[in-house]
Amino acid sequence: MKLFGAAAVLLLALLPPSPARAEPRAANELGRVMILEYHKIDYPESRWTRTPENFRRDLETLYARGYRLLALNDLLDGRIALPAGTTPVVLTFDDSSPGQFRYLERSGGLEVDPKSAVGILEAFTRERPDFGRAATFYVLPGASRPNRLFDQPLLEGRKLQYLVSRGYEIGNHTLWHANLGKYDEATVRSQISQAQEWIQRHVPDYRIRTLALPHGVYPRDLGWILRGTYKGTTYRHDAILMVAGGAAPSPFGRTFDALRLPRIQAVERDLASWLDHFQRNPQDRFVSDGDPATVNIPAARRDALRRELPRGLRVVER
Ligand SMILES: [Zn+2]
């Protein structure tokens, strides 16, 4: 921290006296958006695990570099209500492992573990309200321990209700992480519909709009996971998330495909390399114009715009 401070002072000393502040980032709502994919928040740091301290540091880095949290469903709807000059980032958590959301018993009451992902997010948002509060949890209601709905059986319902009440989203990740490429239609449909049914036992009217593919594997027929009714449960998904693929195209871009949404695995190296990519290639980065009713694009990129935009949106060229 001290070193960083010294470096910053040195850097400031070397800069010309004006402009005193960095120019605000020009709006570019055709730029790409990172959908980050976390697994375990726990110890030690490894391929599928981010420590609580490193997760907290990710939030700090994102905030400092002008990123703000956006709910996935808002991205899908093209409803981007962020301050001008900031960039949306979407957080997703797969597999409902205990470190994502843990309750601790404290003096007779329950408290969200400040070292679990939800505790870290809540604390960060309290300190920096303008960072926003959003994340999607792809939970496994029928998995074996410890991945079954965050592994505190008596508190499952309370956790899902808490998430929904705080504006977080819950997504389908199948009942127990089934590799959908291996199964017939009936099994695929039952994995999807049973997961939804089990979640809705706790949050009855909650509509699950997105599915993250276990292992990133599609079933033989995409239609099986998009919509259907199985044993009385009707499901309908607006987006399907993969496990990799890099930053997602702008939701206003021609190449945006909600049924094949790429994600970035939030591990040290991948995250650092994407943050670095957007520092070096600012023109590739989605930058909000601050007005959710307009889509602000560089005139030269008009051809990259989607043919049909969500209702009510107006294009502004610069
Ligand atoms: Zn998974």
Short mmCIF file of C-alpha atoms and ligand atoms in Angstrom, two decimals:
data_model
loop_
_atom_site.label_atom_id
_atom_site.label_comp_id
_atom_site.label_asym_id
_atom_site.label_seq_id
_atom_site.Cartn_x
_atom_site.Cartn_y
_atom_site.Cartn_z
CA MET A 1 0.00 0.00 0.00
CA LYS A 2 2.81 2.36 0.97
CA LEU A 3 4.73 1.52 -2.16
CA PHE A 4 1.68 2.13 -4.26
CA GLY A 5 1.19 5.52 -2.59
CA ALA A 6 4.79 6.49 -3.26
CA ALA A 7 4.48 5.43 -6.88
CA ALA A 8 1.30 7.48 -7.26
CA VAL A 9 2.99 10.59 -5.85
CA LEU A 10 5.91 10.09 -8.20
CA LEU A 11 3.56 9.65 -11.14
CA LEU A 12 1.63 12.80 -10.25
CA ALA A 13 4.89 14.74 -10.04
CA LEU A 14 5.79 13.64 -13.55
CA LEU A 15 2.46 14.58 -15.09
CA PRO A 16 1.99 17.98 -16.70
CA PRO A 17 0.00 20.39 -14.49
CA SER A 18 -3.15 20.27 -16.64
CA PRO A 19 -5.60 18.72 -17.08
CA ALA A 20 -5.90 18.23 -13.34
CA ARG A 21 -8.39 15.41 -13.72
CA ALA A 22 -8.46 12.55 -16.18
CA GLU A 23 -10.83 13.13 -19.07
CA PRO A 24 -14.11 11.32 -18.50
CA ARG A 25 -14.38 8.19 -20.60
CA ALA A 26 -16.36 8.78 -23.80
CA ALA A 27 -19.57 6.79 -23.98
CA ASN A 28 -19.46 3.63 -26.07
CA GLU A 29 -22.44 1.40 -25.61
CA LEU A 30 -21.25 -1.01 -28.27
CA GLY A 31 -18.24 -2.03 -26.18
CA ARG A 32 -17.90 -5.41 -24.50
CA VAL A 33 -18.96 -6.39 -21.00
CA MET A 34 -17.32 -8.82 -18.59
CA ILE A 35 -19.53 -11.49 -17.04
CA LEU A 36 -17.32 -12.86 -14.26
CA GLU A 37 -17.68 -16.43 -13.06
CA TYR A 38 -16.75 -17.32 -9.50
CA HIS A 39 -16.82 -20.77 -7.94
CA LYS A 40 -15.57 -21.26 -4.38
CA ILE A 41 -14.81 -18.34 -2.08
CA ASP A 42 -12.57 -20.16 0.37
CA TYR A 43 -9.00 -21.17 1.18
CA PRO A 44 -6.51 -21.79 -0.28
CA GLU A 45 -6.53 -19.92 -3.57
CA SER A 46 -6.61 -22.40 -6.46
CA ARG A 47 -8.02 -23.03 -9.91
CA TRP A 48 -11.64 -23.01 -8.69
CA THR A 49 -11.20 -21.05 -5.47
CA ARG A 50 -10.78 -17.34 -4.78
CA THR A 51 -9.93 -16.42 -1.20
CA PRO A 52 -12.24 -13.96 0.59
CA GLU A 53 -9.40 -11.41 0.63
CA ASN A 54 -8.78 -11.78 -3.10
CA PHE A 55 -12.48 -11.54 -3.87
CA ARG A 56 -12.63 -8.32 -1.85
CA ARG A 57 -9.59 -7.07 -3.76
CA ASP A 58 -11.32 -7.87 -7.08
CA LEU A 59 -14.21 -5.64 -6.04
CA GLU A 60 -11.82 -2.84 -5.07
CA THR A 61 -9.95 -3.11 -8.37
CA LEU A 62 -13.14 -3.14 -10.40
CA TYR A 63 -14.48 -0.14 -8.52
CA ALA A 64 -11.26 1.83 -8.87
CA ARG A 65 -11.18 1.20 -12.61
CA GLY A 66 -14.68 2.51 -13.16
CA TYR A 67 -16.67 -0.72 -13.22
CA ARG A 68 -20.13 -0.86 -11.61
CA LEU A 69 -22.32 -3.86 -10.87
CA LEU A 70 -25.14 -4.64 -13.26
CA ALA A 71 -27.72 -7.38 -12.80
CA LEU A 72 -27.60 -9.98 -15.56
CA ASN A 73 -31.32 -9.61 -16.22
CA ASP A 74 -30.82 -5.87 -16.75
CA LEU A 75 -28.02 -6.60 -19.21
CA LEU A 76 -30.36 -8.93 -21.12
CA ASP A 77 -33.06 -6.27 -21.18
CA GLY A 78 -30.62 -3.57 -22.26
CA ARG A 79 -31.57 -1.63 -19.15
CA ILE A 80 -28.27 -0.04 -18.24
CA ALA A 81 -28.82 2.61 -15.62
CA LEU A 82 -25.26 3.45 -14.63
CA PRO A 83 -23.46 6.77 -14.21
CA ALA A 84 -21.89 8.26 -17.34
CA GLY A 85 -18.35 7.07 -17.91
CA THR A 86 -18.69 3.82 -15.97
CA THR A 87 -18.64 0.27 -17.27
CA PRO A 88 -21.05 -2.51 -16.30
CA VAL A 89 -19.68 -5.77 -14.90
CA VAL A 90 -21.81 -8.82 -14.09
CA LEU A 91 -20.94 -11.22 -11.25
CA THR A 92 -22.01 -14.86 -11.32
CA PHE A 93 -21.41 -17.60 -8.75
CA ASP A 94 -21.72 -21.25 -9.71
CA ASP A 95 -22.41 -24.39 -7.67
CA SER A 96 -23.72 -22.92 -4.35
CA SER A 97 -20.66 -23.89 -2.28
CA PRO A 98 -20.70 -22.87 1.41
CA GLY A 99 -18.20 -20.01 1.12
CA GLN A 100 -20.53 -18.15 -1.22
CA PHE A 101 -23.19 -17.63 1.44
CA ARG A 102 -22.78 -18.69 5.06
CA TYR A 103 -24.68 -17.71 8.17
CA LEU A 104 -22.93 -17.54 11.54
CA GLU A 105 -24.67 -17.81 14.89
CA ARG A 106 -23.85 -14.74 16.89
CA SER A 107 -25.37 -14.01 20.30
CA GLY A 108 -28.51 -15.91 19.59
CA GLY A 109 -29.08 -14.42 16.14
CA LEU A 110 -27.90 -15.16 12.66
CA GLU A 111 -25.48 -12.99 10.78
CA VAL A 112 -24.16 -13.28 7.23
CA ASP A 113 -20.56 -14.46 7.48
CA PRO A 114 -18.48 -11.40 6.56
CA LYS A 115 -15.97 -13.75 4.91
CA SER A 116 -18.53 -15.34 2.59
CA ALA A 117 -19.10 -13.84 -0.84
CA VAL A 118 -22.47 -12.38 0.11
CA GLY A 119 -21.00 -10.86 3.29
CA ILE A 120 -18.11 -9.34 1.34
CA LEU A 121 -20.42 -7.96 -1.33
CA GLU A 122 -22.80 -6.47 1.21
CA ALA A 123 -19.98 -4.82 3.15
CA PHE A 124 -18.44 -3.40 0.00
CA THR A 125 -21.75 -2.01 -1.19
CA ARG A 126 -22.29 -0.36 2.19
CA GLU A 127 -18.92 1.38 1.88
CA ARG A 128 -19.37 2.22 -1.80
CA PRO A 129 -23.09 2.48 -2.49
CA ASP A 130 -22.43 3.67 -6.03
CA PHE A 131 -20.78 0.33 -6.85
CA GLY A 132 -24.28 -1.16 -6.90
CA ARG A 133 -25.54 -4.49 -5.66
CA ALA A 134 -26.03 -7.35 -8.11
CA ALA A 135 -24.94 -10.94 -8.70
CA THR A 136 -26.51 -14.12 -10.02
CA PHE A 137 -26.22 -17.36 -8.06
CA TYR A 138 -26.40 -20.58 -10.10
CA VAL A 139 -27.40 -22.94 -7.34
CA LEU A 140 -27.67 -26.72 -7.12
CA PRO A 141 -30.75 -27.67 -5.08
CA GLY A 142 -30.26 -31.44 -5.38
CA ALA A 143 -26.48 -31.85 -5.27
CA SER A 144 -24.71 -33.78 -2.53
CA ARG A 145 -22.88 -31.85 0.18
CA PRO A 146 -21.29 -29.39 0.29
CA ASN A 147 -22.79 -27.95 -2.92
CA ARG A 148 -26.42 -28.31 -2.04
CA LEU A 149 -27.80 -24.77 -1.64
CA PHE A 150 -24.76 -23.46 0.26
CA ASP A 151 -24.64 -26.41 2.69
CA GLN A 152 -26.64 -25.24 5.69
CA PRO A 153 -29.79 -27.38 5.22
CA LEU A 154 -31.95 -25.62 7.79
CA LEU A 155 -31.15 -22.21 6.32
CA GLU A 156 -31.60 -22.98 2.61
CA GLY A 157 -34.93 -21.23 2.31
CA ARG A 158 -33.81 -18.25 4.32
CA LYS A 159 -30.80 -17.79 2.08
CA LEU A 160 -32.74 -17.91 -1.17
CA GLN A 161 -35.29 -15.47 0.25
CA TYR A 162 -32.51 -13.16 1.43
CA LEU A 163 -30.90 -13.17 -2.01
CA VAL A 164 -34.12 -12.31 -3.79
CA SER A 165 -35.07 -9.64 -1.24
CA ARG A 166 -31.70 -7.92 -1.71
CA GLY A 167 -31.99 -7.82 -5.50
CA TYR A 168 -29.63 -10.69 -6.28
CA GLU A 169 -30.69 -13.19 -8.92
CA ILE A 170 -31.00 -16.96 -8.74
CA GLY A 171 -30.26 -18.99 -11.84
CA ASN A 172 -30.75 -22.59 -12.93
CA HIS A 173 -27.65 -24.80 -12.95
CA THR A 174 -29.62 -28.09 -13.14
CA LEU A 175 -30.64 -30.19 -10.15
CA TRP A 176 -27.23 -31.72 -9.42
CA HIS A 177 -24.82 -30.42 -12.04
CA ALA A 178 -25.81 -32.85 -14.77
CA ASN A 179 -23.71 -32.88 -17.92
CA LEU A 180 -26.58 -32.15 -20.30
CA GLY A 181 -24.70 -33.50 -23.32
CA LYS A 182 -24.96 -37.01 -21.93
CA TYR A 183 -28.70 -37.33 -21.47
CA ASP A 184 -31.92 -37.82 -23.40
CA GLU A 185 -34.66 -35.24 -23.61
CA ALA A 186 -36.67 -36.47 -20.64
CA THR A 187 -33.66 -36.41 -18.31
CA VAL A 188 -32.55 -32.98 -19.48
CA ARG A 189 -36.02 -31.55 -18.99
CA SER A 190 -36.41 -33.13 -15.59
CA GLN A 191 -33.03 -31.72 -14.44
CA ILE A 192 -34.11 -28.22 -15.44
CA SER A 193 -37.68 -28.34 -14.19
CA GLN A 194 -36.86 -30.04 -10.89
CA ALA A 195 -34.14 -27.49 -10.12
CA GLN A 196 -36.66 -24.73 -10.67
CA GLU A 197 -39.33 -26.49 -8.64
CA TRP A 198 -36.96 -26.98 -5.68
CA ILE A 199 -35.88 -23.33 -5.77
CA GLN A 200 -39.46 -22.12 -6.02
CA ARG A 201 -40.43 -24.08 -2.94
CA HIS A 202 -38.50 -21.41 -1.05
CA VAL A 203 -39.23 -18.41 -3.27
CA PRO A 204 -42.60 -19.32 -4.79
CA ASP A 205 -43.12 -16.65 -7.44
CA TYR A 206 -39.51 -16.04 -8.34
CA ARG A 207 -38.97 -16.30 -12.09
CA ILE A 208 -35.69 -17.93 -13.06
CA ARG A 209 -34.65 -16.35 -16.34
CA THR A 210 -31.19 -17.79 -16.97
CA LEU A 211 -29.40 -21.13 -17.05
CA ALA A 212 -25.66 -21.71 -16.65
CA LEU A 213 -24.58 -24.93 -18.35
CA PRO A 214 -22.79 -27.39 -16.02
CA HIS A 215 -19.33 -27.97 -17.52
CA GLY A 216 -20.39 -25.60 -20.31
CA VAL A 217 -21.98 -28.51 -22.20
CA TYR A 218 -25.10 -27.99 -24.35
CA PRO A 219 -27.69 -30.73 -24.76
CA ARG A 220 -28.24 -32.25 -28.21
CA ASP A 221 -31.22 -29.96 -28.76
CA LEU A 222 -31.06 -26.38 -27.49
CA GLY A 223 -34.86 -26.25 -27.36
CA TRP A 224 -34.92 -28.69 -24.44
CA ILE A 225 -33.37 -26.13 -22.10
CA LEU A 226 -35.05 -23.00 -23.44
CA ARG A 227 -38.65 -23.68 -22.55
CA GLY A 228 -41.00 -26.43 -21.67
CA THR A 229 -43.30 -28.02 -19.16
CA TYR A 230 -42.31 -31.14 -17.31
CA LYS A 231 -44.48 -32.78 -14.68
CA GLY A 232 -46.43 -29.61 -14.11
CA THR A 233 -43.48 -27.20 -13.91
CA THR A 234 -43.11 -24.68 -16.73
CA TYR A 235 -39.72 -23.11 -17.38
CA ARG A 236 -38.55 -20.47 -19.83
CA HIS A 237 -35.01 -19.16 -20.13
CA ASP A 238 -33.97 -15.88 -21.73
CA ALA A 239 -30.26 -16.62 -21.67
CA ILE A 240 -27.85 -19.56 -21.52
CA LEU A 241 -24.39 -18.99 -20.03
CA MET A 242 -21.25 -20.84 -21.02
CA VAL A 243 -18.23 -21.39 -18.76
CA ALA A 244 -15.68 -19.49 -20.83
CA GLY A 245 -15.26 -17.43 -23.97
CA GLY A 246 -14.07 -14.02 -22.78
CA ALA A 247 -15.93 -10.74 -22.54
CA ALA A 248 -19.50 -10.66 -23.87
CA PRO A 249 -20.55 -8.46 -26.79
CA SER A 250 -22.62 -5.39 -25.95
CA PRO A 251 -26.30 -6.27 -25.53
CA PHE A 252 -26.90 -3.70 -28.29
CA GLY A 253 -24.38 -5.32 -30.63
CA ARG A 254 -25.19 -7.44 -33.63
CA THR A 255 -23.08 -10.30 -32.31
CA PHE A 256 -24.83 -10.46 -28.93
CA ASP A 257 -26.31 -13.94 -28.55
CA ALA A 258 -28.20 -14.46 -25.32
CA LEU A 259 -28.26 -18.21 -25.91
CA ARG A 260 -24.46 -18.37 -26.00
CA LEU A 261 -23.26 -15.89 -23.44
CA PRO A 262 -19.53 -16.15 -22.76
CA ARG A 263 -18.03 -15.65 -19.31
CA ILE A 264 -14.62 -14.94 -17.83
CA GLN A 265 -13.43 -17.19 -15.02
CA ALA A 266 -12.58 -14.91 -12.15
CA VAL A 267 -9.17 -16.30 -11.31
CA GLU A 268 -6.13 -14.09 -10.79
CA ARG A 269 -4.58 -14.44 -14.23
CA ASP A 270 -7.70 -14.26 -16.39
CA LEU A 271 -9.19 -11.33 -14.54
CA ALA A 272 -5.90 -9.40 -14.60
CA SER A 273 -5.45 -10.04 -18.29
CA TRP A 274 -8.96 -8.82 -19.17
CA LEU A 275 -8.63 -5.71 -17.02
CA ASP A 276 -5.36 -5.05 -18.75
CA HIS A 277 -6.98 -5.65 -22.14
CA PHE A 278 -9.56 -2.94 -21.47
CA GLN A 279 -6.89 -0.52 -20.20
CA ARG A 280 -4.93 -0.98 -23.42
CA ASN A 281 -7.98 -1.11 -25.70
CA PRO A 282 -10.44 1.41 -24.25
CA GLN A 283 -12.41 1.43 -27.50
CA ASP A 284 -13.39 -2.20 -26.86
CA ARG A 285 -14.90 -1.37 -23.46
CA PHE A 286 -18.58 -0.67 -22.85
CA VAL A 287 -18.89 2.82 -21.38
CA SER A 288 -22.28 4.07 -20.25
CA ASP A 289 -23.62 7.47 -21.32
CA GLY A 290 -25.56 7.76 -18.08
CA ASP A 291 -28.93 7.68 -19.82
CA PRO A 292 -30.75 4.34 -19.77
CA ALA A 293 -33.08 5.50 -22.56
CA THR A 294 -30.36 6.04 -25.16
CA VAL A 295 -27.78 3.82 -26.83
CA ASN A 296 -24.71 5.97 -27.37
CA ILE A 297 -22.41 4.68 -30.10
CA PRO A 298 -19.47 5.88 -32.18
CA ALA A 299 -20.88 6.85 -35.59
CA ALA A 300 -18.24 4.74 -37.34
CA ARG A 301 -19.62 1.61 -35.70
CA ARG A 302 -23.26 1.96 -36.70
CA ASP A 303 -23.06 -1.30 -38.69
CA ALA A 304 -22.26 -3.20 -35.51
CA LEU A 305 -25.59 -2.25 -33.97
CA ARG A 306 -28.29 -4.88 -33.50
CA ARG A 307 -31.17 -4.58 -35.94
CA GLU A 308 -33.85 -4.52 -33.28
CA LEU A 309 -33.21 -2.82 -29.99
CA PRO A 310 -35.22 -3.33 -26.80
CA ARG A 311 -38.38 -1.24 -26.89
CA GLY A 312 -38.12 2.45 -26.07
CA LEU A 313 -34.38 2.82 -26.69
CA ARG A 314 -33.07 5.59 -28.93
CA VAL A 315 -29.72 5.57 -30.71
CA VAL A 316 -27.37 8.53 -30.31
CA GLU A 317 -24.27 8.73 -32.50
CA ARG A 318 -21.16 10.66 -31.68
ZN ZN B 1 -21.00 -25.61 -12.12
#
